[in-house]
mmCIF file of C-alpha atoms and ligand atoms in Angstrom:
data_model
loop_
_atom_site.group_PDB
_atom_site.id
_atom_site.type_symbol
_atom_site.label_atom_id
_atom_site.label_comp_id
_atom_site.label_asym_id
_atom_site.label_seq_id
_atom_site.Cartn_x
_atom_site.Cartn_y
_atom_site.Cartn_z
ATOM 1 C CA UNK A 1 -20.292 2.300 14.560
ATOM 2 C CA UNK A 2 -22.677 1.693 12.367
ATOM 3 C CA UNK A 3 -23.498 2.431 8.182
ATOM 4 C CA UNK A 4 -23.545 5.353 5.430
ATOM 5 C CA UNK A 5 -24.106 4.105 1.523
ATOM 6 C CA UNK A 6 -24.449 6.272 -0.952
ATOM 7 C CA UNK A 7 -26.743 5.362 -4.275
ATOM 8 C CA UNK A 8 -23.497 7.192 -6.752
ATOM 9 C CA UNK A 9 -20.044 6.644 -8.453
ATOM 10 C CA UNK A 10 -17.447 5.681 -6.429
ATOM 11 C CA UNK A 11 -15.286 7.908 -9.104
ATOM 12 C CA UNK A 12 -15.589 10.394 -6.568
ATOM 13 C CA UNK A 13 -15.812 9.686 -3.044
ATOM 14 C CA UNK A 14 -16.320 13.702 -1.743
ATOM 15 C CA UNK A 15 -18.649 12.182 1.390
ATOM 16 C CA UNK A 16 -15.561 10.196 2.402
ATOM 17 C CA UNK A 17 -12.824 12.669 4.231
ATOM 18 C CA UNK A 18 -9.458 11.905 3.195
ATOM 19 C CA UNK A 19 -6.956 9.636 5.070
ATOM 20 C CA UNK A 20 -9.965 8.904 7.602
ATOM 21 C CA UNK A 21 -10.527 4.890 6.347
ATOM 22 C CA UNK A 22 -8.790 1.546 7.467
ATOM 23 C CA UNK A 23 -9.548 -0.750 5.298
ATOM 24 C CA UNK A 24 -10.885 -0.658 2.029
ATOM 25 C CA UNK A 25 -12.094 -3.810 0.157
ATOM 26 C CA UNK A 26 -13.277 -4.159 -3.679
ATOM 27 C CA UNK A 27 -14.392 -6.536 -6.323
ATOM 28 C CA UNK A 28 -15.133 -3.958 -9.528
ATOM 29 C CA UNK A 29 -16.758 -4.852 -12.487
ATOM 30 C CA UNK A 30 -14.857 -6.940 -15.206
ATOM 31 C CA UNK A 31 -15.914 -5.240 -18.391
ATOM 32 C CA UNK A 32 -17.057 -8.934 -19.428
ATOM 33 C CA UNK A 33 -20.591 -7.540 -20.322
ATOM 34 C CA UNK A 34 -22.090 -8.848 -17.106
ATOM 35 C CA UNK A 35 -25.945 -7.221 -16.866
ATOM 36 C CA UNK A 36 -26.024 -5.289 -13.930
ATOM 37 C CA UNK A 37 -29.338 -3.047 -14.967
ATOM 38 C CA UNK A 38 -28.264 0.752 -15.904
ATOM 39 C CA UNK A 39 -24.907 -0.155 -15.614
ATOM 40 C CA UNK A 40 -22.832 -0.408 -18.948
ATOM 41 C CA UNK A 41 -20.353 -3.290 -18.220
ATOM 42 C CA UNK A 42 -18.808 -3.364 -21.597
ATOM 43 C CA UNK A 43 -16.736 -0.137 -22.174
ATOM 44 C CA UNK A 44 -13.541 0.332 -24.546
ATOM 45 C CA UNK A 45 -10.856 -1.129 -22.979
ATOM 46 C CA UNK A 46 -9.164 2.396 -22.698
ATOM 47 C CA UNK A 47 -11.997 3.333 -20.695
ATOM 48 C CA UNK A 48 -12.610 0.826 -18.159
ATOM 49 C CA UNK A 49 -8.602 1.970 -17.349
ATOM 50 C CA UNK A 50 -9.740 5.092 -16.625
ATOM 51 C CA UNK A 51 -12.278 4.363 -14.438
ATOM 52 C CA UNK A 52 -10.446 1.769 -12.430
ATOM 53 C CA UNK A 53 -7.248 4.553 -12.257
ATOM 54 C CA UNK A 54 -9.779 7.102 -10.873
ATOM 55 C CA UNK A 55 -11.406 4.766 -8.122
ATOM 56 C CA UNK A 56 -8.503 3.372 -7.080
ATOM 57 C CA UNK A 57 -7.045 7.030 -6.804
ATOM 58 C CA UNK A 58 -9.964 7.797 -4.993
ATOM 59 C CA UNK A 59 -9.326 5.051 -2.536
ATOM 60 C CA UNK A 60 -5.534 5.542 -1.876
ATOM 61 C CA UNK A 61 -7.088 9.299 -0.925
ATOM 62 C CA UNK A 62 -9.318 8.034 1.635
ATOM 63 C CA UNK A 63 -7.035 5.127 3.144
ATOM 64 C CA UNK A 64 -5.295 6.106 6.321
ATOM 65 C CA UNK A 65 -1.947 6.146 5.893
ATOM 66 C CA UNK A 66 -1.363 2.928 8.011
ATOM 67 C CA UNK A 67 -4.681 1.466 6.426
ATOM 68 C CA UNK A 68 -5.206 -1.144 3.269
ATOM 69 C CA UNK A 69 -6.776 -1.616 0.202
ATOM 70 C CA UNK A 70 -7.598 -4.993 -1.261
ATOM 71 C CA UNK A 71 -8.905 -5.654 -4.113
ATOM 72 C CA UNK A 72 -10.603 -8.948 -5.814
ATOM 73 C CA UNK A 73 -9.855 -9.235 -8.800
ATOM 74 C CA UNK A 74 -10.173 -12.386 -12.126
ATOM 75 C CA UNK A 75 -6.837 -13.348 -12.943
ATOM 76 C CA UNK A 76 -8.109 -12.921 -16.576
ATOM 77 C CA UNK A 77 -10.622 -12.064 -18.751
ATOM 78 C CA UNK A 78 -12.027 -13.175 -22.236
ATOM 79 C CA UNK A 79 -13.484 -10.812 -24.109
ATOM 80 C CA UNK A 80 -14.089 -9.528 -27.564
ATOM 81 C CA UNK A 81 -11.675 -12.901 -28.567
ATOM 82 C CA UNK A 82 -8.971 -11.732 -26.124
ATOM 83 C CA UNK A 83 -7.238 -12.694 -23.578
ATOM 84 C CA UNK A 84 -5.847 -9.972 -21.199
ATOM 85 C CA UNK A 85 -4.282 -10.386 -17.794
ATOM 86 C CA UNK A 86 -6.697 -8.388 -15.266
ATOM 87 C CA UNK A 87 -5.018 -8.788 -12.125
ATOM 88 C CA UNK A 88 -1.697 -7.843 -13.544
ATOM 89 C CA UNK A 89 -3.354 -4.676 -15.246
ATOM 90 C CA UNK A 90 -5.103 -3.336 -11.726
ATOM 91 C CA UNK A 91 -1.934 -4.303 -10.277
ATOM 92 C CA UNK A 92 0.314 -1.722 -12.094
ATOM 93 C CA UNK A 93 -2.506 1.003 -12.045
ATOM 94 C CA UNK A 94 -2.563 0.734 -8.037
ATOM 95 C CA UNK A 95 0.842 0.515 -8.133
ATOM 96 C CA UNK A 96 2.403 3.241 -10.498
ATOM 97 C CA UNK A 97 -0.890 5.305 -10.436
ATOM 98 C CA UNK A 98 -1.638 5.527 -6.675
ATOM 99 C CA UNK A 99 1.916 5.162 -5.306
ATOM 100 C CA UNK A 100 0.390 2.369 -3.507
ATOM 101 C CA UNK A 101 2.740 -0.839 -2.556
ATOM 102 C CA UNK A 102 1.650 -4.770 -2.801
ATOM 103 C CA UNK A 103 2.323 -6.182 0.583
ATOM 104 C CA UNK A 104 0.763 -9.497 -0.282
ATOM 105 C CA UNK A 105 -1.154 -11.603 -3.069
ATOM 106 C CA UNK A 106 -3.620 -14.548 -2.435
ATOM 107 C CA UNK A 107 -4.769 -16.667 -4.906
ATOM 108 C CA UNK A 108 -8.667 -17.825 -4.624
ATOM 109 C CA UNK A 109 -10.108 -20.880 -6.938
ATOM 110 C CA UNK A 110 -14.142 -20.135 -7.924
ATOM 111 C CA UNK A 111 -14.943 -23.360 -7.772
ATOM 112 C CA UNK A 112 -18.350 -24.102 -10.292
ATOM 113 C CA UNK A 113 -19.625 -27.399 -11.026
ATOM 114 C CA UNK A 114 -17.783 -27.640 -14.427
ATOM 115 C CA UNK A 115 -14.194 -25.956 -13.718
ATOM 116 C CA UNK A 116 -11.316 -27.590 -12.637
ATOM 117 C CA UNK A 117 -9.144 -25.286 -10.526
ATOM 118 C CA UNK A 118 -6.513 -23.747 -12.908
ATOM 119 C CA UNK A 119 -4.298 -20.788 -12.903
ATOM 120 C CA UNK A 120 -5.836 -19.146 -16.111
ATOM 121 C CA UNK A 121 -9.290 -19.883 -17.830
ATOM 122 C CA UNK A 122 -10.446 -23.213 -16.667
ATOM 123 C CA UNK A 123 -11.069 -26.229 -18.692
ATOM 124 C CA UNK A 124 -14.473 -27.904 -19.325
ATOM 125 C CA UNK A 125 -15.304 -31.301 -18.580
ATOM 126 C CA UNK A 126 -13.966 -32.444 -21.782
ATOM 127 C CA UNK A 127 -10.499 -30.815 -21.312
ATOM 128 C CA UNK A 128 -11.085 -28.032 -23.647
ATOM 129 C CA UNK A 129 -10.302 -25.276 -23.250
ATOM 130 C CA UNK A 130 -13.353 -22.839 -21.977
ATOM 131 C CA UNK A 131 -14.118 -19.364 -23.407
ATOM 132 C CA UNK A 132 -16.071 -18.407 -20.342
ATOM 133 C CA UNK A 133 -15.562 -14.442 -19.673
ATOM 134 C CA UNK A 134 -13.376 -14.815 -16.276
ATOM 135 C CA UNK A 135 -11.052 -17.295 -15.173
ATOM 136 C CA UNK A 136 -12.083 -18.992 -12.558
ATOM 137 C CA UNK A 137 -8.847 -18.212 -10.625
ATOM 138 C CA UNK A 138 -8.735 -14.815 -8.876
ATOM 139 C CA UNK A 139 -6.363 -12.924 -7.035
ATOM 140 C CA UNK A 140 -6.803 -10.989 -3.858
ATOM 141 C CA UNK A 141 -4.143 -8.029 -4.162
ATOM 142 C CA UNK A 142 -3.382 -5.902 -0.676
ATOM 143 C CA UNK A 143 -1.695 -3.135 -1.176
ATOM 144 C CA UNK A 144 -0.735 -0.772 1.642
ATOM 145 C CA UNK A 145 1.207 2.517 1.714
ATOM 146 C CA UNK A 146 4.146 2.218 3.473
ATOM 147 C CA UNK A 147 6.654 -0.730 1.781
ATOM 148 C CA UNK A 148 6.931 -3.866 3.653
ATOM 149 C CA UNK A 149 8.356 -6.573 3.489
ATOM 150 C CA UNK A 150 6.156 -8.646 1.063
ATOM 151 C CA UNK A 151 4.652 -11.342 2.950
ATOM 152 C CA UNK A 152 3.364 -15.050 1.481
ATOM 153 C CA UNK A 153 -0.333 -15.530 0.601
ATOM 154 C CA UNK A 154 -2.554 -18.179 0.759
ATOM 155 C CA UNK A 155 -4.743 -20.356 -1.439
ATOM 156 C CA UNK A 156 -8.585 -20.179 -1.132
ATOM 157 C CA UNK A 157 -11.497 -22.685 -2.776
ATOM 158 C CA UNK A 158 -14.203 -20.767 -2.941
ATOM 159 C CA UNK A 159 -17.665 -22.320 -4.262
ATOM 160 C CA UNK A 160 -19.739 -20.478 -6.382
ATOM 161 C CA UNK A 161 -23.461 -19.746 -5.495
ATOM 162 C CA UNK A 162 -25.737 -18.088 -7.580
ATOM 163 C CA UNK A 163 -28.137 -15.386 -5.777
ATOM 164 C CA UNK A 164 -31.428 -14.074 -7.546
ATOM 165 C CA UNK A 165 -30.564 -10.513 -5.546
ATOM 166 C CA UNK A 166 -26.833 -9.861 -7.649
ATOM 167 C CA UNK A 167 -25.192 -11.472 -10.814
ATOM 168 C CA UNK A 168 -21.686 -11.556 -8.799
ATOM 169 C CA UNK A 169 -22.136 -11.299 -4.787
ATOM 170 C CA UNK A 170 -19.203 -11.564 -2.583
ATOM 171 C CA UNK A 171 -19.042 -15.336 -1.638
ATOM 172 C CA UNK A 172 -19.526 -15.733 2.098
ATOM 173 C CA UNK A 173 -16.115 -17.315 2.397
ATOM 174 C CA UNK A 174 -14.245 -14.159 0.789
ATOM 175 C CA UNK A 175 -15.544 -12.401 3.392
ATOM 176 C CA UNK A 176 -14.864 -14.080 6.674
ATOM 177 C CA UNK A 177 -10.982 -14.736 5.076
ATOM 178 C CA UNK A 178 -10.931 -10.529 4.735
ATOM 179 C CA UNK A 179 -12.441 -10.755 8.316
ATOM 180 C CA UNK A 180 -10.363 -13.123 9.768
ATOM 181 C CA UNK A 181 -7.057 -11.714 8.431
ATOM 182 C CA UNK A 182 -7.226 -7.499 8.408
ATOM 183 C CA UNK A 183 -10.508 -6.741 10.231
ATOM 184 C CA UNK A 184 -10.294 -5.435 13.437
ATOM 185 C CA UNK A 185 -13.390 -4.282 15.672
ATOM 186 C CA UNK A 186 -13.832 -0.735 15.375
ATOM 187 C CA UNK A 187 -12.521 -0.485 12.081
ATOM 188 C CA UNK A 188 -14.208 2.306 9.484
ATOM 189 C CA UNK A 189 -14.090 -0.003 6.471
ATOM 190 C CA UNK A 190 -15.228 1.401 2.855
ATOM 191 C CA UNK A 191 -16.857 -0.869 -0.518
ATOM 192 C CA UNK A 192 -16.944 1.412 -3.448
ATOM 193 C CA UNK A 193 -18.542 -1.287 -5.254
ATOM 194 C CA UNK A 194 -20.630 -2.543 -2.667
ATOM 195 C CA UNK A 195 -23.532 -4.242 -4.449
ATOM 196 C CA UNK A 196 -25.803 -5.973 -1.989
ATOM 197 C CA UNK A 197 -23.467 -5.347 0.970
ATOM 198 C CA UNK A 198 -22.441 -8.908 1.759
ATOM 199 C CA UNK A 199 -19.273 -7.200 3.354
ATOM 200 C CA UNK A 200 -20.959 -3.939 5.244
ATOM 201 C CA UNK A 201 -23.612 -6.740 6.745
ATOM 202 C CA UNK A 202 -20.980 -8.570 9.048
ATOM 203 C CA UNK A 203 -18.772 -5.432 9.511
ATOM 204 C CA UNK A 204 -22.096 -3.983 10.930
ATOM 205 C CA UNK A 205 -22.529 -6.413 13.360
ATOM 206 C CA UNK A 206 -18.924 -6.895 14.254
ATOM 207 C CA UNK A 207 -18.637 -3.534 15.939
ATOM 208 C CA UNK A 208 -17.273 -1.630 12.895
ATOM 209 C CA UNK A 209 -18.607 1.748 10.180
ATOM 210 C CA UNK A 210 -19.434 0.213 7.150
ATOM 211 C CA UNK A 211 -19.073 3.093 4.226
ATOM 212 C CA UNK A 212 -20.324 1.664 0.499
ATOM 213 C CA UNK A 213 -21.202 3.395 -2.951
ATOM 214 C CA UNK A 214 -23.405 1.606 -5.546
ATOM 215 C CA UNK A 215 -24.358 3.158 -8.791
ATOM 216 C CA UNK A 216 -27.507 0.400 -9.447
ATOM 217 C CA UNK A 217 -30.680 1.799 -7.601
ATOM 218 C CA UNK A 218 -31.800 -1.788 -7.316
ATOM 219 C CA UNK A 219 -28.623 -3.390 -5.815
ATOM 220 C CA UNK A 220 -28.808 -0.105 -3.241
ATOM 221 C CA UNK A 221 -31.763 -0.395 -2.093
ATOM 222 C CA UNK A 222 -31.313 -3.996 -1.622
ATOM 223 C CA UNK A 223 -28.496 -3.285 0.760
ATOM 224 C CA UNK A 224 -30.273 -0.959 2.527
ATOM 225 C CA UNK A 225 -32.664 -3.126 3.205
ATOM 226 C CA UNK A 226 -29.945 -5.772 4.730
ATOM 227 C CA UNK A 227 -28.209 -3.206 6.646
ATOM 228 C CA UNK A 228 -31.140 -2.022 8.433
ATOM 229 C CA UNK A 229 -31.773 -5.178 9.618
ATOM 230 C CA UNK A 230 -28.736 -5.937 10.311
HETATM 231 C C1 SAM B 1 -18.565 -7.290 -8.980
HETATM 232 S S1 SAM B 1 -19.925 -6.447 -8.332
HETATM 233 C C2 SAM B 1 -19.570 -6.355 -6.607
HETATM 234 C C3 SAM B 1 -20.525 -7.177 -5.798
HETATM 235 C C4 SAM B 1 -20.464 -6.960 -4.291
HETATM 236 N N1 SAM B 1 -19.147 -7.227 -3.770
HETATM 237 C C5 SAM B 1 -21.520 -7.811 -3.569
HETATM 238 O O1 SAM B 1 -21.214 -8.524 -2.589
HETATM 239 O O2 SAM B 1 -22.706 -7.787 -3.981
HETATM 240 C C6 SAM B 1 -19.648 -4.779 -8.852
HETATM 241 C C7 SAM B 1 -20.729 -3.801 -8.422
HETATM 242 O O3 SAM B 1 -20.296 -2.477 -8.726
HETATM 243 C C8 SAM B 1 -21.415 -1.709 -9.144
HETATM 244 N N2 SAM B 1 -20.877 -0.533 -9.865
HETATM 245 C C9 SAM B 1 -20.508 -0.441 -11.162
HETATM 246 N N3 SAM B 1 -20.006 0.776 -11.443
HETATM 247 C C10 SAM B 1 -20.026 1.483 -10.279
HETATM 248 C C11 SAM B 1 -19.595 2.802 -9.893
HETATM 249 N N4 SAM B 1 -19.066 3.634 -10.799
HETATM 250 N N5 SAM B 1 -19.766 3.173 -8.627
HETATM 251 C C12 SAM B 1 -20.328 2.326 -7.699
HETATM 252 N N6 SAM B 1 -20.753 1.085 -8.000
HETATM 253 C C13 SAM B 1 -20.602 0.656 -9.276
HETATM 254 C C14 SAM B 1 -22.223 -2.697 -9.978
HETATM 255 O O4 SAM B 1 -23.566 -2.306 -10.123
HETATM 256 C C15 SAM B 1 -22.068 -3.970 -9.146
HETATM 257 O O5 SAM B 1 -23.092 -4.103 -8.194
#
């Protein structure tokens, strides 16, 4: 029980032994340009590929074989004046790239003060249509690595609340659905894109080994902070 973080890239996880974590849970970075500090969130498409292929390889090395991965993940993105279909695209990298198999799919609704709940990019108040970088639905995607039968998800309202400490932190209520549905007490349960540890805080004091990467000093130490208190 208790915490390791590391202040690097969660391109390469060498701290992590293989095959030695049960659940693994992830919201990356969007590529929407979002200012994280000396993180570069707008990369060439191309690349942002490459990096998601080589942490989500990463992860499908460290997942015990019985274990999952889920990832949170915008339905779709805006950028650069186009529209592409995130989920789907992490979808078939986890899927074809890390021989990994989708056992279920929730949907979750970020619910702001001016966006309706809508499959794609959400409409403004005055029912046009609204260029803002993410859609406001999201998709939770658990994969595992045996195939399943694929089982029915559910539908989660989630509001959004800003935090001075992180541009994006994991809403409270993401976190106790990901508790309540695939965390078990003793569990060894990895972040590679932990930011402020939202997640490792209540898997800490739930009786389970928190493991998380951040690249941003700032956002690390801020978690560090947490999880020693915690
Ligand atoms: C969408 S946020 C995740 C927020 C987190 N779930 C929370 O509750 O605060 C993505 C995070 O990944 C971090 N990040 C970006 N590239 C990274 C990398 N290569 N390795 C580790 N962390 C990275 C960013 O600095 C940012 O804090």
């Amino acid at each position: 029980m208790g915490y390791k973080i590391f202040n690097k890239s969660s391109e390469s996880m060498t701290d992590i032994d293989n095959e030695s974590i049960d659940l693994i849970f992830f919201s990356p970075p969007y590529n929407i340009k979002t200012f994280y500090g000396n993180f570069n969130d707008n990369l060439k498409f191309e690349k942002y590929l490459d990096f998601m292929k080589n942490v989500i390889l990463e992860c499908a090395r460290k997942l015990k074989k019985d274990g999952r991965l889920i990832i949170e993940i915008a339905d779709s993105i805006f950028i650069n004046q186009k529209y592409i279909q995130l989920a789907g695209v992490i979808q078939k990298l986890a899927v074809s790239n890390a021989d990994l198999f989708l056992e279920t799919r929730h949907i979750n609704f970020i619910q702001t003060k001016d966006l309706f709940e809508l499959p794609d990019h959400g409409f403004d108040k005055n029912y046009s249509t609204s260029i803002k970088a993410h859609s406001n639905c999201h998709q939770i995607l658990v994969f595992n690595k045996t195939k399943t039968k694929p089982k029915n998800g559910e539908i989660l309202y989630i509001n959004h609340k800003p935090s001075s400490e992180h541009p994006c932190p994991e809403p409270q209520e993401m976190i106790d659905f990901i508790f309540k549905n695939y965390f078990k007490t003793g569990m060894k349960v990895l972040d590679p894109f932990m930011g402020t540890a939202n997640l490792g805080i209540q898997i800490v004091r739930n009786g389970g080994t928190f493991l998380g990467y951040e690249l941003v000093e700032r956002f690390y130490n801020i978690a560090k902070k947490k999880l020693e208190s915690a």
